[in-house]
């Protein structure tokens, strides 16, 4: 009933106006190379973004305190469109709204977002596209904690406390889901992610940004999104697979959002495509003191938290992310790899421009 009231309130707020909408939404997950890939997409000549060609800056229209946002839905939508209009690209074929927190706030963002789209010109959640990037969850949690532990980041807890609290929250989430029948819509509604997987006070936006462990439980977030938006409207990309061949990875993403990789409406050359694919921003350089807190024992503890959900994730997606514990060697300890290290390691396996123009065009004509 609460979700229905949210949608009805949003409809009432927007009923007097018809607004356009982005053609695709880049919804997360945070600390999964989202800033780098958003910058690459914004550089494409046929993609316009609220953040301009640099691709930096997040929209945050539909997240946060959703009740306040429902009240101001029309103004918020107009603000988003004003941002897009400030960064026009002649002949643009696609427009991007980028907010990596949306994936985690899966119990109310889809309702607000889809409710808004229903009031725009020929726009529905069912014909928008949603891009999601993932990262090995232990590495993601470490990166998130280190990033937020810097001055001004808002995180004051030790890594040990983060792991212990995150593990307890994950157990609570699984218990709630079991009590309500698993992963169907009723369970998704009964076990809201922003309540069960955030540090107390639950659901507060600042606490959501500190959900270092919870954000790596991707299966719960995606299951909640898939309950609102058809699965085929999503492209889910593990960044380890993306950076195994970043040029091919970007070409695949471009095909999914409906723009060509190369040619008159694409990048001018394979070299330009490769340069965009290899953009890296927001590389964290944690202090020695922060790094010292991330012990092998705590990483093992985190890996145990993620083991079962990672395998559930593979079953939900229908492909191997590489995160399922059964896919690892028994004696392999989980490593913590930076985004740049993932890309650098992958680049060592190839030389020059690794994708021929013909293969890029073939990918670009696929809908993913």
mmCIF file of C-alpha atoms in Angstrom:
data_model
loop_
_atom_site.group_PDB
_atom_site.id
_atom_site.type_symbol
_atom_site.label_atom_id
_atom_site.label_comp_id
_atom_site.label_asym_id
_atom_site.label_seq_id
_atom_site.Cartn_x
_atom_site.Cartn_y
_atom_site.Cartn_z
ATOM 1 C CA UNK A 1 0.000 0.000 0.000
ATOM 2 C CA UNK A 2 2.823 2.406 0.765
ATOM 3 C CA UNK A 3 4.322 1.910 -2.697
ATOM 4 C CA UNK A 4 0.905 2.466 -4.280
ATOM 5 C CA UNK A 5 0.459 5.698 -2.325
ATOM 6 C CA UNK A 6 3.891 6.863 -3.511
ATOM 7 C CA UNK A 7 2.984 6.266 -7.158
ATOM 8 C CA UNK A 8 -0.445 7.902 -6.814
ATOM 9 C CA UNK A 9 1.051 10.938 -5.100
ATOM 10 C CA UNK A 10 3.652 11.236 -7.834
ATOM 11 C CA UNK A 11 0.958 10.972 -10.493
ATOM 12 C CA UNK A 12 -1.054 13.725 -8.852
ATOM 13 C CA UNK A 13 2.016 15.957 -8.641
ATOM 14 C CA UNK A 14 2.823 15.521 -12.324
ATOM 15 C CA UNK A 15 -0.590 15.079 -13.935
ATOM 16 C CA UNK A 16 -0.748 18.604 -15.316
ATOM 17 C CA UNK A 17 2.458 18.336 -17.306
ATOM 18 C CA UNK A 18 4.067 16.083 -19.918
ATOM 19 C CA UNK A 19 7.842 15.789 -19.724
ATOM 20 C CA UNK A 20 10.439 13.901 -21.703
ATOM 21 C CA UNK A 21 12.768 11.422 -20.026
ATOM 22 C CA UNK A 22 16.272 9.990 -20.424
ATOM 23 C CA UNK A 23 16.449 7.007 -22.745
ATOM 24 C CA UNK A 24 18.567 5.030 -20.296
ATOM 25 C CA UNK A 25 19.449 5.050 -16.630
ATOM 26 C CA UNK A 26 22.856 4.065 -15.237
ATOM 27 C CA UNK A 27 21.791 2.940 -11.763
ATOM 28 C CA UNK A 28 24.876 1.440 -10.111
ATOM 29 C CA UNK A 29 26.403 -0.082 -8.280
ATOM 30 C CA UNK A 30 28.606 2.500 -6.596
ATOM 31 C CA UNK A 31 32.361 1.729 -6.477
ATOM 32 C CA UNK A 32 31.941 -0.508 -9.520
ATOM 33 C CA UNK A 33 33.689 1.740 -12.076
ATOM 34 C CA UNK A 34 30.464 3.693 -12.529
ATOM 35 C CA UNK A 35 32.192 7.090 -12.692
ATOM 36 C CA UNK A 36 34.683 5.828 -15.275
ATOM 37 C CA UNK A 37 32.071 4.187 -17.503
ATOM 38 C CA UNK A 38 29.702 7.160 -17.165
ATOM 39 C CA UNK A 39 32.532 9.421 -18.346
ATOM 40 C CA UNK A 40 33.150 7.117 -21.317
ATOM 41 C CA UNK A 41 29.461 7.160 -22.261
ATOM 42 C CA UNK A 42 29.214 10.939 -21.899
ATOM 43 C CA UNK A 43 32.135 11.307 -24.315
ATOM 44 C CA UNK A 44 30.144 9.556 -27.071
ATOM 45 C CA UNK A 45 28.969 12.098 -29.680
ATOM 46 C CA UNK A 46 25.394 10.749 -29.737
ATOM 47 C CA UNK A 47 24.804 10.516 -25.968
ATOM 48 C CA UNK A 48 23.779 13.527 -23.929
ATOM 49 C CA UNK A 49 24.054 13.535 -20.145
ATOM 50 C CA UNK A 50 22.932 15.771 -17.314
ATOM 51 C CA UNK A 51 26.609 15.973 -16.313
ATOM 52 C CA UNK A 52 27.857 17.118 -19.719
ATOM 53 C CA UNK A 53 30.665 15.595 -21.757
ATOM 54 C CA UNK A 54 32.849 15.059 -18.705
ATOM 55 C CA UNK A 55 30.261 12.669 -17.316
ATOM 56 C CA UNK A 56 31.008 13.650 -13.712
ATOM 57 C CA UNK A 57 28.190 14.428 -11.318
ATOM 58 C CA UNK A 58 25.170 12.384 -10.298
ATOM 59 C CA UNK A 59 21.547 13.390 -10.830
ATOM 60 C CA UNK A 60 19.946 12.050 -7.609
ATOM 61 C CA UNK A 61 16.406 12.890 -8.693
ATOM 62 C CA UNK A 62 14.508 9.847 -7.463
ATOM 63 C CA UNK A 63 16.486 8.714 -4.405
ATOM 64 C CA UNK A 64 16.978 10.060 -0.889
ATOM 65 C CA UNK A 65 13.818 11.006 1.016
ATOM 66 C CA UNK A 66 11.320 9.718 -1.529
ATOM 67 C CA UNK A 67 8.311 11.175 0.259
ATOM 68 C CA UNK A 68 9.707 14.690 -0.113
ATOM 69 C CA UNK A 69 10.656 13.887 -3.697
ATOM 70 C CA UNK A 70 7.123 12.757 -4.510
ATOM 71 C CA UNK A 71 5.825 16.092 -3.272
ATOM 72 C CA UNK A 72 8.237 17.935 -5.565
ATOM 73 C CA UNK A 73 8.239 15.445 -8.437
ATOM 74 C CA UNK A 74 7.372 17.933 -11.162
ATOM 75 C CA UNK A 75 10.095 20.364 -10.120
ATOM 76 C CA UNK A 76 12.646 17.571 -9.848
ATOM 77 C CA UNK A 77 11.828 16.225 -13.288
ATOM 78 C CA UNK A 78 12.038 19.705 -14.763
ATOM 79 C CA UNK A 79 15.417 20.198 -13.109
ATOM 80 C CA UNK A 80 16.701 16.980 -14.663
ATOM 81 C CA UNK A 81 15.477 18.044 -18.090
ATOM 82 C CA UNK A 82 17.013 21.491 -17.616
ATOM 83 C CA UNK A 83 20.351 19.809 -16.944
ATOM 84 C CA UNK A 84 20.026 17.770 -20.124
ATOM 85 C CA UNK A 85 19.172 20.889 -22.122
ATOM 86 C CA UNK A 86 22.281 22.649 -20.804
ATOM 87 C CA UNK A 87 24.444 19.990 -22.434
ATOM 88 C CA UNK A 88 22.911 19.518 -25.885
ATOM 89 C CA UNK A 89 24.502 17.430 -28.599
ATOM 90 C CA UNK A 90 23.169 17.942 -32.124
ATOM 91 C CA UNK A 91 21.783 14.678 -33.428
ATOM 92 C CA UNK A 92 21.956 12.907 -30.067
ATOM 93 C CA UNK A 93 20.376 9.454 -30.170
ATOM 94 C CA UNK A 94 20.317 8.753 -26.428
ATOM 95 C CA UNK A 95 20.299 10.560 -23.102
ATOM 96 C CA UNK A 96 21.667 9.246 -19.809
ATOM 97 C CA UNK A 97 20.604 9.753 -16.208
ATOM 98 C CA UNK A 98 23.404 8.558 -13.946
ATOM 99 C CA UNK A 99 22.927 7.890 -10.223
ATOM 100 C CA UNK A 100 24.753 4.830 -8.851
ATOM 101 C CA UNK A 101 22.747 4.808 -5.601
ATOM 102 C CA UNK A 102 19.539 3.861 -7.434
ATOM 103 C CA UNK A 103 20.353 0.147 -7.554
ATOM 104 C CA UNK A 104 20.539 -0.106 -3.771
ATOM 105 C CA UNK A 105 17.415 1.978 -3.129
ATOM 106 C CA UNK A 106 15.409 -0.649 -4.961
ATOM 107 C CA UNK A 107 12.344 -0.559 -2.742
ATOM 108 C CA UNK A 108 11.257 2.958 -3.675
ATOM 109 C CA UNK A 109 13.289 4.322 -6.612
ATOM 110 C CA UNK A 110 11.590 2.033 -9.185
ATOM 111 C CA UNK A 111 8.147 3.128 -7.995
ATOM 112 C CA UNK A 112 9.038 6.832 -8.144
ATOM 113 C CA UNK A 113 10.930 6.549 -11.419
ATOM 114 C CA UNK A 114 8.365 4.385 -13.195
ATOM 115 C CA UNK A 115 5.524 6.523 -11.901
ATOM 116 C CA UNK A 116 7.188 9.611 -13.342
ATOM 117 C CA UNK A 117 7.879 7.960 -16.684
ATOM 118 C CA UNK A 118 4.227 7.002 -17.058
ATOM 119 C CA UNK A 119 3.409 10.703 -17.218
ATOM 120 C CA UNK A 120 5.974 11.576 -19.871
ATOM 121 C CA UNK A 121 5.604 11.508 -23.624
ATOM 122 C CA UNK A 122 5.642 7.868 -24.790
ATOM 123 C CA UNK A 123 7.983 6.891 -21.952
ATOM 124 C CA UNK A 124 7.538 3.825 -19.781
ATOM 125 C CA UNK A 125 9.884 1.775 -17.636
ATOM 126 C CA UNK A 126 9.196 -1.068 -20.044
ATOM 127 C CA UNK A 127 10.806 0.844 -22.933
ATOM 128 C CA UNK A 128 13.651 2.543 -21.062
ATOM 129 C CA UNK A 129 16.978 0.781 -20.552
ATOM 130 C CA UNK A 130 18.892 0.239 -17.335
ATOM 131 C CA UNK A 131 22.646 -0.266 -17.075
ATOM 132 C CA UNK A 132 24.189 -1.947 -14.020
ATOM 133 C CA UNK A 133 27.861 -2.627 -13.310
ATOM 134 C CA UNK A 134 29.010 -5.040 -10.614
ATOM 135 C CA UNK A 135 32.329 -5.746 -8.921
ATOM 136 C CA UNK A 136 33.604 -8.637 -6.826
ATOM 137 C CA UNK A 137 31.768 -7.827 -3.570
ATOM 138 C CA UNK A 138 34.686 -8.094 -1.135
ATOM 139 C CA UNK A 139 36.742 -5.694 -3.256
ATOM 140 C CA UNK A 140 33.722 -3.388 -3.589
ATOM 141 C CA UNK A 141 33.152 -3.294 0.179
ATOM 142 C CA UNK A 142 36.815 -2.530 0.914
ATOM 143 C CA UNK A 143 36.903 0.217 -1.713
ATOM 144 C CA UNK A 144 33.672 1.754 -0.407
ATOM 145 C CA UNK A 145 34.838 1.774 3.209
ATOM 146 C CA UNK A 146 38.237 3.245 2.332
ATOM 147 C CA UNK A 147 36.632 5.919 0.139
ATOM 148 C CA UNK A 148 34.169 6.992 2.832
ATOM 149 C CA UNK A 149 36.808 6.855 5.594
ATOM 150 C CA UNK A 150 38.712 9.744 4.062
ATOM 151 C CA UNK A 151 38.293 13.224 5.553
ATOM 152 C CA UNK A 152 34.739 14.392 4.987
ATOM 153 C CA UNK A 153 33.484 10.988 3.878
ATOM 154 C CA UNK A 154 31.330 10.437 6.943
ATOM 155 C CA UNK A 155 32.658 7.002 7.921
ATOM 156 C CA UNK A 156 34.136 6.679 11.418
ATOM 157 C CA UNK A 157 33.790 2.918 12.001
ATOM 158 C CA UNK A 158 36.706 0.528 11.849
ATOM 159 C CA UNK A 159 36.770 -2.009 9.049
ATOM 160 C CA UNK A 160 36.266 -4.796 11.590
ATOM 161 C CA UNK A 161 33.107 -3.143 12.885
ATOM 162 C CA UNK A 162 31.842 -2.591 9.336
ATOM 163 C CA UNK A 163 32.314 -6.275 8.532
ATOM 164 C CA UNK A 164 30.691 -7.483 11.750
ATOM 165 C CA UNK A 165 27.709 -5.133 11.449
ATOM 166 C CA UNK A 166 27.332 -5.885 7.751
ATOM 167 C CA UNK A 167 27.349 -9.629 8.393
ATOM 168 C CA UNK A 168 24.627 -9.227 11.030
ATOM 169 C CA UNK A 169 22.499 -7.144 8.663
ATOM 170 C CA UNK A 170 22.919 -9.731 5.907
ATOM 171 C CA UNK A 171 21.753 -12.480 8.276
ATOM 172 C CA UNK A 172 18.702 -10.402 9.151
ATOM 173 C CA UNK A 173 17.898 -9.869 5.481
ATOM 174 C CA UNK A 174 18.114 -13.573 4.712
ATOM 175 C CA UNK A 175 15.940 -14.419 7.730
ATOM 176 C CA UNK A 176 13.298 -11.931 6.585
ATOM 177 C CA UNK A 177 13.284 -13.335 3.061
ATOM 178 C CA UNK A 178 12.977 -16.906 4.332
ATOM 179 C CA UNK A 179 10.099 -15.903 6.596
ATOM 180 C CA UNK A 180 8.246 -14.376 3.653
ATOM 181 C CA UNK A 181 8.758 -17.096 1.083
ATOM 182 C CA UNK A 182 12.060 -16.262 -0.600
ATOM 183 C CA UNK A 183 12.428 -13.892 -3.524
ATOM 184 C CA UNK A 184 8.921 -13.215 -4.840
ATOM 185 C CA UNK A 185 7.246 -9.808 -4.893
ATOM 186 C CA UNK A 186 5.702 -10.244 -1.456
ATOM 187 C CA UNK A 187 9.106 -10.963 0.074
ATOM 188 C CA UNK A 188 10.670 -7.999 -1.733
ATOM 189 C CA UNK A 189 8.006 -5.702 -0.271
ATOM 190 C CA UNK A 190 8.241 -7.211 3.209
ATOM 191 C CA UNK A 191 12.041 -6.962 3.414
ATOM 192 C CA UNK A 192 13.002 -3.466 2.195
ATOM 193 C CA UNK A 193 16.678 -3.238 1.358
ATOM 194 C CA UNK A 194 17.187 0.280 2.671
ATOM 195 C CA UNK A 195 15.905 -0.880 6.076
ATOM 196 C CA UNK A 196 17.511 -4.297 6.397
ATOM 197 C CA UNK A 197 20.928 -3.611 4.863
ATOM 198 C CA UNK A 198 21.796 -0.117 6.138
ATOM 199 C CA UNK A 199 23.399 0.788 9.469
ATOM 200 C CA UNK A 200 20.958 2.388 11.955
ATOM 201 C CA UNK A 201 19.116 4.723 11.722
ATOM 202 C CA UNK A 202 17.873 2.562 8.856
ATOM 203 C CA UNK A 203 16.897 4.174 5.575
ATOM 204 C CA UNK A 204 18.516 7.555 6.252
ATOM 205 C CA UNK A 205 20.274 8.649 3.076
ATOM 206 C CA UNK A 206 23.645 9.192 4.758
ATOM 207 C CA UNK A 207 23.441 5.690 6.221
ATOM 208 C CA UNK A 208 22.674 4.284 2.781
ATOM 209 C CA UNK A 209 25.952 5.748 1.556
ATOM 210 C CA UNK A 210 27.714 3.820 4.359
ATOM 211 C CA UNK A 211 26.166 0.440 3.487
ATOM 212 C CA UNK A 212 29.528 -0.934 2.393
ATOM 213 C CA UNK A 213 28.639 -4.598 2.894
ATOM 214 C CA UNK A 214 24.978 -4.404 1.929
ATOM 215 C CA UNK A 215 25.613 -2.856 -1.466
ATOM 216 C CA UNK A 216 27.549 -5.954 -2.516
ATOM 217 C CA UNK A 217 24.495 -8.168 -1.978
ATOM 218 C CA UNK A 218 23.497 -7.559 -5.575
ATOM 219 C CA UNK A 219 20.962 -10.379 -5.879
ATOM 220 C CA UNK A 220 18.518 -8.732 -3.466
ATOM 221 C CA UNK A 221 18.766 -5.374 -5.214
ATOM 222 C CA UNK A 222 18.355 -6.752 -8.722
ATOM 223 C CA UNK A 223 15.498 -9.025 -7.673
ATOM 224 C CA UNK A 224 13.623 -5.978 -6.360
ATOM 225 C CA UNK A 225 14.254 -4.036 -9.588
ATOM 226 C CA UNK A 226 13.210 -6.988 -11.747
ATOM 227 C CA UNK A 227 9.918 -7.082 -9.825
ATOM 228 C CA UNK A 228 9.133 -3.621 -11.274
ATOM 229 C CA UNK A 229 10.971 -3.512 -14.609
ATOM 230 C CA UNK A 230 11.260 -6.341 -17.180
ATOM 231 C CA UNK A 231 14.554 -8.216 -16.893
ATOM 232 C CA UNK A 232 15.280 -7.764 -20.603
ATOM 233 C CA UNK A 233 15.522 -3.985 -20.117
ATOM 234 C CA UNK A 234 18.726 -4.446 -18.071
ATOM 235 C CA UNK A 235 22.334 -4.937 -19.071
ATOM 236 C CA UNK A 236 24.292 -6.228 -16.072
ATOM 237 C CA UNK A 237 28.073 -6.068 -16.539
ATOM 238 C CA UNK A 238 30.693 -7.352 -14.072
ATOM 239 C CA UNK A 239 33.578 -4.897 -14.391
ATOM 240 C CA UNK A 240 36.113 -7.722 -14.372
ATOM 241 C CA UNK A 241 34.554 -8.928 -17.626
ATOM 242 C CA UNK A 242 34.244 -5.371 -18.974
ATOM 243 C CA UNK A 243 37.936 -4.625 -18.428
ATOM 244 C CA UNK A 244 39.078 -7.967 -19.819
ATOM 245 C CA UNK A 245 38.622 -6.082 -23.101
ATOM 246 C CA UNK A 246 37.423 -2.571 -22.329
ATOM 247 C CA UNK A 247 36.956 -1.606 -25.980
ATOM 248 C CA UNK A 248 34.665 -4.549 -26.624
ATOM 249 C CA UNK A 249 32.996 -3.936 -23.276
ATOM 250 C CA UNK A 250 32.164 -0.337 -24.132
ATOM 251 C CA UNK A 251 30.969 -1.333 -27.613
ATOM 252 C CA UNK A 252 28.560 -3.792 -26.022
ATOM 253 C CA UNK A 253 27.206 -1.129 -23.660
ATOM 254 C CA UNK A 254 26.792 1.333 -26.537
ATOM 255 C CA UNK A 255 24.841 -1.268 -28.509
ATOM 256 C CA UNK A 256 22.568 -1.828 -25.540
ATOM 257 C CA UNK A 257 21.754 1.878 -25.129
ATOM 258 C CA UNK A 258 21.089 2.204 -28.847
ATOM 259 C CA UNK A 259 24.025 4.086 -30.348
ATOM 260 C CA UNK A 260 26.750 2.933 -32.777
ATOM 261 C CA UNK A 261 30.292 2.482 -31.517
ATOM 262 C CA UNK A 262 31.902 3.855 -34.701
ATOM 263 C CA UNK A 263 30.888 5.773 -37.781
ATOM 264 C CA UNK A 264 29.069 9.000 -38.524
ATOM 265 C CA UNK A 265 27.029 8.793 -35.299
ATOM 266 C CA UNK A 266 29.699 7.079 -33.211
ATOM 267 C CA UNK A 267 33.310 7.602 -32.216
ATOM 268 C CA UNK A 268 35.473 8.909 -35.037
ATOM 269 C CA UNK A 269 37.954 6.034 -34.835
ATOM 270 C CA UNK A 270 38.729 2.783 -33.066
ATOM 271 C CA UNK A 271 41.475 4.668 -31.234
ATOM 272 C CA UNK A 272 38.934 7.189 -29.874
ATOM 273 C CA UNK A 273 36.664 4.341 -28.765
ATOM 274 C CA UNK A 274 39.571 2.633 -27.003
ATOM 275 C CA UNK A 275 40.603 5.889 -25.295
ATOM 276 C CA UNK A 276 37.072 6.395 -23.976
ATOM 277 C CA UNK A 277 36.837 2.795 -22.777
ATOM 278 C CA UNK A 278 40.038 3.161 -20.766
ATOM 279 C CA UNK A 279 39.069 6.348 -18.896
ATOM 280 C CA UNK A 280 39.595 5.943 -15.153
ATOM 281 C CA UNK A 281 38.426 8.414 -12.517
ATOM 282 C CA UNK A 282 38.034 8.371 -8.732
ATOM 283 C CA UNK A 283 40.949 6.034 -8.066
ATOM 284 C CA UNK A 284 41.248 5.708 -4.287
ATOM 285 C CA UNK A 285 44.640 5.938 -2.624
ATOM 286 C CA UNK A 286 43.928 4.896 0.961
ATOM 287 C CA UNK A 287 46.382 5.637 3.730
ATOM 288 C CA UNK A 288 48.643 2.977 5.185
ATOM 289 C CA UNK A 289 46.548 3.058 8.358
ATOM 290 C CA UNK A 290 43.372 2.251 6.430
ATOM 291 C CA UNK A 291 45.044 -0.477 4.408
ATOM 292 C CA UNK A 292 46.383 -2.094 7.576
ATOM 293 C CA UNK A 293 42.847 -2.625 8.878
ATOM 294 C CA UNK A 294 41.892 -4.797 5.895
ATOM 295 C CA UNK A 295 43.231 -8.150 7.080
ATOM 296 C CA UNK A 296 42.981 -11.493 5.307
ATOM 297 C CA UNK A 297 40.814 -12.798 8.151
ATOM 298 C CA UNK A 298 38.266 -10.007 7.677
ATOM 299 C CA UNK A 299 38.258 -10.528 3.919
ATOM 300 C CA UNK A 300 37.554 -14.216 4.500
ATOM 301 C CA UNK A 301 34.716 -13.276 6.832
ATOM 302 C CA UNK A 302 33.263 -11.020 4.158
ATOM 303 C CA UNK A 303 33.643 -13.706 1.509
ATOM 304 C CA UNK A 304 31.532 -16.016 3.675
ATOM 305 C CA UNK A 305 28.796 -13.365 3.864
ATOM 306 C CA UNK A 306 28.667 -13.146 0.079
ATOM 307 C CA UNK A 307 29.146 -16.830 -0.803
ATOM 308 C CA UNK A 308 25.510 -17.936 -1.031
ATOM 309 C CA UNK A 309 24.083 -14.653 -2.408
ATOM 310 C CA UNK A 310 26.751 -14.646 -5.143
ATOM 311 C CA UNK A 311 25.572 -18.046 -6.354
ATOM 312 C CA UNK A 312 21.946 -16.892 -6.173
ATOM 313 C CA UNK A 313 23.003 -13.914 -8.297
ATOM 314 C CA UNK A 314 24.350 -16.176 -11.046
ATOM 315 C CA UNK A 315 21.081 -18.105 -11.092
ATOM 316 C CA UNK A 316 19.051 -14.891 -11.245
ATOM 317 C CA UNK A 317 21.112 -13.442 -14.103
ATOM 318 C CA UNK A 318 21.527 -16.674 -16.034
ATOM 319 C CA UNK A 319 25.290 -16.297 -16.476
ATOM 320 C CA UNK A 320 28.439 -16.692 -14.398
ATOM 321 C CA UNK A 321 29.627 -13.442 -12.856
ATOM 322 C CA UNK A 322 32.728 -15.166 -11.477
ATOM 323 C CA UNK A 323 31.707 -14.281 -7.906
ATOM 324 C CA UNK A 324 30.052 -17.572 -6.924
ATOM 325 C CA UNK A 325 32.232 -19.320 -4.324
ATOM 326 C CA UNK A 326 31.916 -22.640 -6.138
ATOM 327 C CA UNK A 327 33.766 -21.104 -9.082
ATOM 328 C CA UNK A 328 36.821 -20.349 -6.937
ATOM 329 C CA UNK A 329 39.636 -22.684 -6.033
ATOM 330 C CA UNK A 330 39.260 -23.833 -2.466
ATOM 331 C CA UNK A 331 42.604 -22.465 -1.404
ATOM 332 C CA UNK A 332 42.176 -19.062 -3.090
ATOM 333 C CA UNK A 333 41.825 -16.213 -0.636
ATOM 334 C CA UNK A 334 39.634 -13.337 -1.874
ATOM 335 C CA UNK A 335 41.778 -10.493 -3.129
ATOM 336 C CA UNK A 336 41.013 -6.809 -3.092
ATOM 337 C CA UNK A 337 41.597 -5.337 -6.512
ATOM 338 C CA UNK A 338 41.226 -1.702 -7.496
ATOM 339 C CA UNK A 339 39.356 -0.668 -10.627
ATOM 340 C CA UNK A 340 42.581 0.508 -12.225
ATOM 341 C CA UNK A 341 44.326 -2.748 -11.330
ATOM 342 C CA UNK A 342 41.543 -4.738 -13.000
ATOM 343 C CA UNK A 343 41.961 -2.705 -16.165
ATOM 344 C CA UNK A 344 45.760 -2.752 -16.039
ATOM 345 C CA UNK A 345 45.866 -6.510 -15.599
ATOM 346 C CA UNK A 346 43.495 -6.985 -18.513
ATOM 347 C CA UNK A 347 45.441 -4.604 -20.737
ATOM 348 C CA UNK A 348 48.522 -6.749 -20.293
ATOM 349 C CA UNK A 349 46.830 -9.551 -22.208
ATOM 350 C CA UNK A 350 46.286 -7.566 -25.389
ATOM 351 C CA UNK A 351 48.141 -5.114 -27.578
ATOM 352 C CA UNK A 352 47.066 -2.108 -29.586
ATOM 353 C CA UNK A 353 43.407 -1.612 -30.474
ATOM 354 C CA UNK A 354 42.053 -5.011 -29.590
ATOM 355 C CA UNK A 355 38.775 -4.839 -31.460
ATOM 356 C CA UNK A 356 38.464 -4.693 -35.208
ATOM 357 C CA UNK A 357 36.012 -2.149 -36.578
ATOM 358 C CA UNK A 358 33.933 -4.887 -38.170
ATOM 359 C CA UNK A 359 33.422 -6.658 -34.860
ATOM 360 C CA UNK A 360 32.526 -3.360 -33.168
ATOM 361 C CA UNK A 361 29.878 -2.709 -35.785
ATOM 362 C CA UNK A 362 28.503 -6.202 -35.269
ATOM 363 C CA UNK A 363 28.210 -5.629 -31.521
ATOM 364 C CA UNK A 364 26.724 -2.189 -32.076
ATOM 365 C CA UNK A 365 23.843 -3.650 -34.071
ATOM 366 C CA UNK A 366 22.984 -6.092 -31.297
ATOM 367 C CA UNK A 367 20.467 -5.176 -28.618
ATOM 368 C CA UNK A 368 22.325 -7.136 -25.915
#
